[in-house]
Coordinates of C-alpha atoms and ligand atoms in Angstrom, one line a residue:
X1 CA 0.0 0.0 0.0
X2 CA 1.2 3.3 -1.1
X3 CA 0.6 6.3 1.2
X4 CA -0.8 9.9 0.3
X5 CA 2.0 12.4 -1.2
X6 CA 1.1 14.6 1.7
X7 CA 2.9 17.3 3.4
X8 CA 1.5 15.4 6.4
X9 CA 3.7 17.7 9.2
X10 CA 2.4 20.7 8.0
X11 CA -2.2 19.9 7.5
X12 CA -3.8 22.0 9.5
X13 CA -7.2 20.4 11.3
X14 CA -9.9 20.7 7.9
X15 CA -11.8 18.6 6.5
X16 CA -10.0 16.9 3.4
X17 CA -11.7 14.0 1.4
X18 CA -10.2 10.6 1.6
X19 CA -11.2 7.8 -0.9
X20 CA -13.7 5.7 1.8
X21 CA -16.3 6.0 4.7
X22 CA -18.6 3.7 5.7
X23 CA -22.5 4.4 5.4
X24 CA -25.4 1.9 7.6
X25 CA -29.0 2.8 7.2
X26 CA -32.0 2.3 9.7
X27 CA -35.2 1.2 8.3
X28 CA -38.5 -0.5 9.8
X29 CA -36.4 -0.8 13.1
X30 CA -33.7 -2.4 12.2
X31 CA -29.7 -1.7 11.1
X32 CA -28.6 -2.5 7.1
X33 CA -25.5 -4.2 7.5
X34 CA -23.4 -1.5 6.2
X35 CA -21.3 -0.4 3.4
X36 CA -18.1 1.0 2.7
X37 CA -18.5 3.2 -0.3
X38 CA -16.9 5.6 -2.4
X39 CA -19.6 8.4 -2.2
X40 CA -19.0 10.8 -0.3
X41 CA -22.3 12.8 -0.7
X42 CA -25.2 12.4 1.7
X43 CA -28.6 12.3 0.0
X44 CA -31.9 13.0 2.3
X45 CA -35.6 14.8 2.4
X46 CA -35.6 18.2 2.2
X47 CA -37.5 17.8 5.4
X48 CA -35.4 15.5 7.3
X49 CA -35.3 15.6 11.2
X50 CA -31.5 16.3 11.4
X51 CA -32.2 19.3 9.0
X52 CA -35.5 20.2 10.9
X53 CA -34.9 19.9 14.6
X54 CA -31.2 18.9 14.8
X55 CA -31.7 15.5 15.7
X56 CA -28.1 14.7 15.3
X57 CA -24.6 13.5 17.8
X58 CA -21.2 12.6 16.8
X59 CA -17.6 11.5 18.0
X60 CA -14.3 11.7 17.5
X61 CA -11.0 9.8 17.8
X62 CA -8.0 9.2 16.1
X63 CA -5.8 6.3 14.1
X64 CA -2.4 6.7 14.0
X65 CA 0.9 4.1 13.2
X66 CA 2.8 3.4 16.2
X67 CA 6.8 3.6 16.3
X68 CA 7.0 -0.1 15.3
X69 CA 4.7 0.6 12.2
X70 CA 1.2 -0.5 13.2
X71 CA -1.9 1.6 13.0
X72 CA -3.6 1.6 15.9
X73 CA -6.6 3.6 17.4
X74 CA -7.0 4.8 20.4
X75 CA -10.1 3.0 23.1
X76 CA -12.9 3.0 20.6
X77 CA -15.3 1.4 22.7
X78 CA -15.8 4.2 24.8
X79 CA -16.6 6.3 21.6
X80 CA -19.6 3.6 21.5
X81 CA -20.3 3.9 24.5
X82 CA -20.8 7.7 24.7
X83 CA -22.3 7.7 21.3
X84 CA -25.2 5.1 23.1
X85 CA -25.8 7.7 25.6
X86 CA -26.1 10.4 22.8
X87 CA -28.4 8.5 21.2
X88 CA -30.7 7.6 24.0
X89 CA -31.2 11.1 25.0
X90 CA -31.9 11.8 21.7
X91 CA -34.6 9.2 21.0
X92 CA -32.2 7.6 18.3
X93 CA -31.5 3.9 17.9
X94 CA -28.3 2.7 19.1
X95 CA -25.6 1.3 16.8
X96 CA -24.5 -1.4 18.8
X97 CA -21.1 -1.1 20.3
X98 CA -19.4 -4.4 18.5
X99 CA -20.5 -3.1 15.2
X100 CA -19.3 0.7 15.9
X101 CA -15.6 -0.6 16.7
X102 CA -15.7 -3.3 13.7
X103 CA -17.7 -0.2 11.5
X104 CA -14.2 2.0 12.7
X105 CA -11.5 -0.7 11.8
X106 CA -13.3 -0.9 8.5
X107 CA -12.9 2.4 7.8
X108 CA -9.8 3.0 8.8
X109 CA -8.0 -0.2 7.1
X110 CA -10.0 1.1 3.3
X111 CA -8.3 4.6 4.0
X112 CA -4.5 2.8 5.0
X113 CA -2.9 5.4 2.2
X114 CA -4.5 8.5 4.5
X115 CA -3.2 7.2 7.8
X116 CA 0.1 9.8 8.2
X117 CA 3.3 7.7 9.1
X118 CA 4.9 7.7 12.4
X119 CA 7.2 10.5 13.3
X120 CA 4.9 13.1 11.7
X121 CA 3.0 14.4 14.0
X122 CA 0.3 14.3 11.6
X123 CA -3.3 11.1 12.7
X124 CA -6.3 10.1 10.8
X125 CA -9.2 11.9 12.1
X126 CA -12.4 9.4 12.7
X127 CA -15.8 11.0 12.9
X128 CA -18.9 8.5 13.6
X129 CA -21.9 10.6 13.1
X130 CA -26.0 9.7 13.4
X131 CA -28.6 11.7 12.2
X132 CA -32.6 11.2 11.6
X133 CA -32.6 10.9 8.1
X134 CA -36.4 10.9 7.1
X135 CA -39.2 13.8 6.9
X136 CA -40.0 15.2 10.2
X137 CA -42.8 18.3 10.3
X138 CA -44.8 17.8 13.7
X139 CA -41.9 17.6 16.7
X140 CA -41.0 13.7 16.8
X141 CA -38.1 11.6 16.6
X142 CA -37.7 10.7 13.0
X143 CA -38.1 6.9 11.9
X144 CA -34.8 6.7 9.2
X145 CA -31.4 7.4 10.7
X146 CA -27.8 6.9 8.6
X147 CA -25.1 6.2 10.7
X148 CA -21.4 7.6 8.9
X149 CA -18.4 7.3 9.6
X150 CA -15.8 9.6 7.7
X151 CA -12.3 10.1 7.7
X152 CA -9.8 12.6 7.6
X153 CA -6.0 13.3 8.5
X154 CA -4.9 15.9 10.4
X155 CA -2.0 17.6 10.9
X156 CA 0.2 17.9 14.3
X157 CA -1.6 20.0 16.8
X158 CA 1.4 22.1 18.3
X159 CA 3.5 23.2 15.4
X160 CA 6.7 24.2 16.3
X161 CA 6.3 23.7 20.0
X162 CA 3.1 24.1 22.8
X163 CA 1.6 27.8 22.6
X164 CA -0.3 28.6 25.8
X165 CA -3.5 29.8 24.7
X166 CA -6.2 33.0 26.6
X167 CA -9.2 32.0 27.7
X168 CA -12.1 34.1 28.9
X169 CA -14.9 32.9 31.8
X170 CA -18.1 33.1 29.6
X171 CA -21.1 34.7 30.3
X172 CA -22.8 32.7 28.3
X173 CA -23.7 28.9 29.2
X174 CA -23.1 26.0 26.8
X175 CA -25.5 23.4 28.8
X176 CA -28.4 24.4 30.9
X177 CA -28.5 22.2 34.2
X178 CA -30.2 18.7 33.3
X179 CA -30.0 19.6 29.8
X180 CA -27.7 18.1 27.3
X181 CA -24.1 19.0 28.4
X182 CA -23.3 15.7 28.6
X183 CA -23.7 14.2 25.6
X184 CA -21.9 15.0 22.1
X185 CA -24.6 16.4 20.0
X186 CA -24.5 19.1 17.1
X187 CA -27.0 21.2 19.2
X188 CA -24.8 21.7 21.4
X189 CA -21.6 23.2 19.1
X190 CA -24.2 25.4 17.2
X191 CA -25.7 27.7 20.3
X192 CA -21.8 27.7 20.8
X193 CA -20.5 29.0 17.6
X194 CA -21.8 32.9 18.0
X195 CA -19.9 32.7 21.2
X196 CA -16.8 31.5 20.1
X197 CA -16.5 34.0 17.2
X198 CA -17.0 36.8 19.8
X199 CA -14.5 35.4 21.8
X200 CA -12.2 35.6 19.0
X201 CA -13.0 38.9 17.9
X202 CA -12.0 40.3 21.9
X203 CA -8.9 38.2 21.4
X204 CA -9.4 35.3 23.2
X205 CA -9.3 32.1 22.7
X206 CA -11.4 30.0 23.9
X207 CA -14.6 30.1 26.0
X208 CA -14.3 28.8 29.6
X209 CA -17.9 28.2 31.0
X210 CA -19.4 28.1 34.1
X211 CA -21.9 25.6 35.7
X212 CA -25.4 26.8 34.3
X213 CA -27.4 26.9 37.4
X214 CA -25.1 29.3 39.8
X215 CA -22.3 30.3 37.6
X216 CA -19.7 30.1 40.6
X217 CA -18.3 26.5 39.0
X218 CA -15.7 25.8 36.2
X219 CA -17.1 23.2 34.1
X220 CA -15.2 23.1 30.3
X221 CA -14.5 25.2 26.8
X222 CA -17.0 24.6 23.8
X223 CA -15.4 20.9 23.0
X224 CA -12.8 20.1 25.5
X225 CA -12.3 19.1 29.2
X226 CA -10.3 21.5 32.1
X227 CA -7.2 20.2 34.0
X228 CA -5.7 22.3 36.7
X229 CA -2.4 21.7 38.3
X230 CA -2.4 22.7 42.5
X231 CA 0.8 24.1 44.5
X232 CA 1.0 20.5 45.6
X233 CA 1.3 19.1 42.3
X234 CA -2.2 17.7 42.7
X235 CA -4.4 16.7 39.0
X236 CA -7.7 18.8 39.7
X237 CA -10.8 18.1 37.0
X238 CA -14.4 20.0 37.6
X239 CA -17.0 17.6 38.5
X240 CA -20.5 18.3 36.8
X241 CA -23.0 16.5 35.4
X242 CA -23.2 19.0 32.7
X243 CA -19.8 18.5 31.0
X244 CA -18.9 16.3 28.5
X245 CA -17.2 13.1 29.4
X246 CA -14.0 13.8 27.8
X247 CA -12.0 10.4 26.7
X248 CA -9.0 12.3 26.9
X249 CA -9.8 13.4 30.4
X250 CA -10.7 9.9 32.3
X251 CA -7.4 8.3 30.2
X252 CA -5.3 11.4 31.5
X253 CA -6.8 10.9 34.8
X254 CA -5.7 6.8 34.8
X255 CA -2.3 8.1 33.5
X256 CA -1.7 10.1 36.3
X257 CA -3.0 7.8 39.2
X258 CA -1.4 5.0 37.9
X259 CA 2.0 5.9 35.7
X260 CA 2.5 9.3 38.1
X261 CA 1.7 8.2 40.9
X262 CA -0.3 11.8 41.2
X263 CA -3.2 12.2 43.4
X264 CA -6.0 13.3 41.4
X265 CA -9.5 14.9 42.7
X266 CA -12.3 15.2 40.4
X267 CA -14.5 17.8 42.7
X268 CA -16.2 20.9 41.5
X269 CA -14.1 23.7 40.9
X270 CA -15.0 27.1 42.2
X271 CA -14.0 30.0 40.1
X272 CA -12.3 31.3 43.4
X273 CA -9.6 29.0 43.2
X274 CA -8.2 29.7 39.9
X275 CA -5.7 32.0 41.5
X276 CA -4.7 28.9 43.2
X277 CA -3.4 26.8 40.3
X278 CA -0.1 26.7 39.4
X279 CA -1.1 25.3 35.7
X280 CA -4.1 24.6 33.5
X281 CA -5.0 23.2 30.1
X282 CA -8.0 21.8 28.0
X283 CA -8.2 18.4 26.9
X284 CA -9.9 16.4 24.3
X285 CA -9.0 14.1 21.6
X286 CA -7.8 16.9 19.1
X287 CA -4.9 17.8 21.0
X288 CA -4.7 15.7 24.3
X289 CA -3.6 18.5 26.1
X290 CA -3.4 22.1 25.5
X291 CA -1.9 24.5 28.4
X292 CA -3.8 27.9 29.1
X293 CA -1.4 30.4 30.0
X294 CA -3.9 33.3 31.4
X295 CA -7.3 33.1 32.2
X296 CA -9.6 36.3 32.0
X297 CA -12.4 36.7 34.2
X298 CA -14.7 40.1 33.5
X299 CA -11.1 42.4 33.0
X300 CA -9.2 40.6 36.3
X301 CA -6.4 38.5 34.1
X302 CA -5.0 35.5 35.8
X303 CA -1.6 34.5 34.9
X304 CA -0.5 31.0 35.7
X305 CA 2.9 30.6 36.9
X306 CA 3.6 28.2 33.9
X307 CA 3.4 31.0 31.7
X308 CA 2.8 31.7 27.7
X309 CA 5.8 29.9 26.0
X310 CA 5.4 26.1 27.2
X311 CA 3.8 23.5 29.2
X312 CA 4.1 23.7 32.8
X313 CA 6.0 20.5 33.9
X314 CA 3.2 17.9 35.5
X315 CA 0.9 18.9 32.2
X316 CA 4.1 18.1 30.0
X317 CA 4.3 15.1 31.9
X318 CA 1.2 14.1 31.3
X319 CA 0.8 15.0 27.8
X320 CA 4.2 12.8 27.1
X321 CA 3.3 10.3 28.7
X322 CA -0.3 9.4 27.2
X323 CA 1.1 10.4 23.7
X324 CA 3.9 8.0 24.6
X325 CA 0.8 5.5 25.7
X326 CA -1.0 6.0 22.2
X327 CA 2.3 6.1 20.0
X328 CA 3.6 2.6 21.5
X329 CA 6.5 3.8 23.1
X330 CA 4.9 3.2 26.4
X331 CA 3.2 0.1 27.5
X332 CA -0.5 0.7 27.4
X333 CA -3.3 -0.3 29.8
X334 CA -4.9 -3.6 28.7
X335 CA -7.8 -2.7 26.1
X336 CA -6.7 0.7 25.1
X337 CA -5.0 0.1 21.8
X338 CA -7.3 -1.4 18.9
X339 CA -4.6 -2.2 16.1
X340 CA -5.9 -2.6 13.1
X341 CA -5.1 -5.5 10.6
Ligands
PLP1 C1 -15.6 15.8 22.4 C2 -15.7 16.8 23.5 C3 -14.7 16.8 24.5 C4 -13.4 16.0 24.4 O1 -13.7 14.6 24.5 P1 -12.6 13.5 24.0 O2 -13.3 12.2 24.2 O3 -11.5 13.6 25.0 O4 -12.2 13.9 22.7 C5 -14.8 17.7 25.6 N1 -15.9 18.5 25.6 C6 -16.8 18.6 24.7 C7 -18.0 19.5 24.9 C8 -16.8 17.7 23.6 O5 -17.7 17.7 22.7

């Protein structure tokens, strides 16, 4: 198999067609057994649910080759798993779990020539996506759905070394409490969009949002999880039932129990104590971890001692470390590789 000519070290995270993706259909109940195919245009009614009342959720991992020349991804069963949850809040059928990681494995292998080679920096990005698929006008679940999966590479996240990025606390709320915060659905990236372009145009960038119902807890950005760092060297995560279940988060939070020997808490985190921390970053599939230098809260600006050229050392630590996990250079936890044959 012959890879892509691809400037693979320097893609930037777009949307670029490969030659595959696979394509199931639900009908009268059940799931077709599924296709790979060469089509990369979705056909539906001009009145279909997803289009009408964004009955939609996704997910997102990676496949990449390992130092020793295997590709690999990274604990795709949880992506099922999460996705299952999507779907039941959603009043969507589930694609069952076996057939997700076998649908992923599929895809990945037809697209080999689009997986970037080791040393790179560069991984396939794999997005399983669900959507209701047939008319909907009075407020229902729909009765089609088409489960996709499509793939795309993408290049390294931190070009020419880790930037430290500005985030401002949001006035705005991404999930309201009991709502839908904790599930990965389109609805909630589109009431998130005007946000993030405001953000940008203050010069920020990203959104760090509060917990819905009191606004005194940090919960996470738009798409990724929170990490703080104490005085102590302590791993502290927010706690809510409104955040998103980050992947990258409860793997990071395994890493440091059990290769770090860290203590970690997982407690809600009052806005208070972000003075406290001596580091903080986001995490989430797209980069694992990205460190926030300064944190902006209504004109106060706090500056984490880590600063705005690097990591600060226990999220560098981390970050190499699970990298080192899903590149093969580290042994893994049982069940957290899928290779792919
Ligand atoms: C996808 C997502 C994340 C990151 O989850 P990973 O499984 O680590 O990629 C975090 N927050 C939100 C809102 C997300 O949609």
């Amino acid at each position: 198999m012959e890879k892509k000519n691809l400037d693979w070290g320097n893609l930037g995270f777009a949307y670029q067609e490969t030659d595959k993706r696979f394509v199931a259909n639900y009908k009268n109940g059940a799931w077709d057994k599924g296709v790979i195919t060469e089509d990369a245009t979705v056909r539906i009614s001009e009145c279909a649910g997803v289009l009408q009342y964004a009955q939609t959720c996704f997910e997102g991992l990676k496949a990449y080759t390992t130092e020793d020349g295997k590709i690999v991804t990274f604990r795709p069963d949880l992506n099922a798993e999460r996705m299952e949850m999507s779907c039941h809040r959603l009043e969507m059928p589930v694609f069952p779990k076996d057939r997700f990681i076998d649908a992923v494995m599929q895809v990945v292998k037809a697209n080999e020539a689009w997986v970037p080679p080791y040393g790179s920096g560069a991984t396939l990005y794999v997005r399983p996506y669900m959507f209701g698929s047939s008319s909907v006008i009075g407020v229902k679940p729909a009765e089609e759905y088409q489960f996709r999966i499509l793939v795309t590479p993408v290049g390294p996240y931190f070009k020419g070394g880790a930037h430290p990025i500005t985030v401002r606390i949001s006035d705005l709320d991404r999930a309201a409490p009991h709502g839908t915060g904790d599930i990965k659905a389109g609805l909630n990236y589109a009431m998130s969009l005007h946000n993030i372009v405001d953000a940008h145009k203050n010069g920020f960038d990203e959104n760090m949002y509060l917990d819905p119902a009191s606004h005194t807890y940090i919960e996470e950005t738009g798409g990724a999880n929170i990490l703080f760092v104490t005085k102590d060297k302590k791993l502290v995560t927010p706690k809510s039932t409104s955040i998103l279940p980050s992947i990258t988060r409860r793997s990071l939070v395994h890493v440091a129990k059990e290769y770090l020997h860290l203590q970690v808490e997982e407690r809600p985190v009052n806005k208070n104590e972000l003075k406290d921390f001596t580091e903080c970053g986001l995490c989430g599939t797209a980069a694992v971890i990205s460190p926030i230098g300064k944190i902006v809260d209504h004109g106060t600006e706090i500056c984490l001692p880590s600063g705005m050229s690097d990591f600060g050392p226990v999220l560098k630590e981390l970050y190499d470390t699970l990298t080192g996990i899903q590149m093969g250079r580290i042994k893994a936890p049982a069940g957290w590789i899928y290779e792919i044959k």
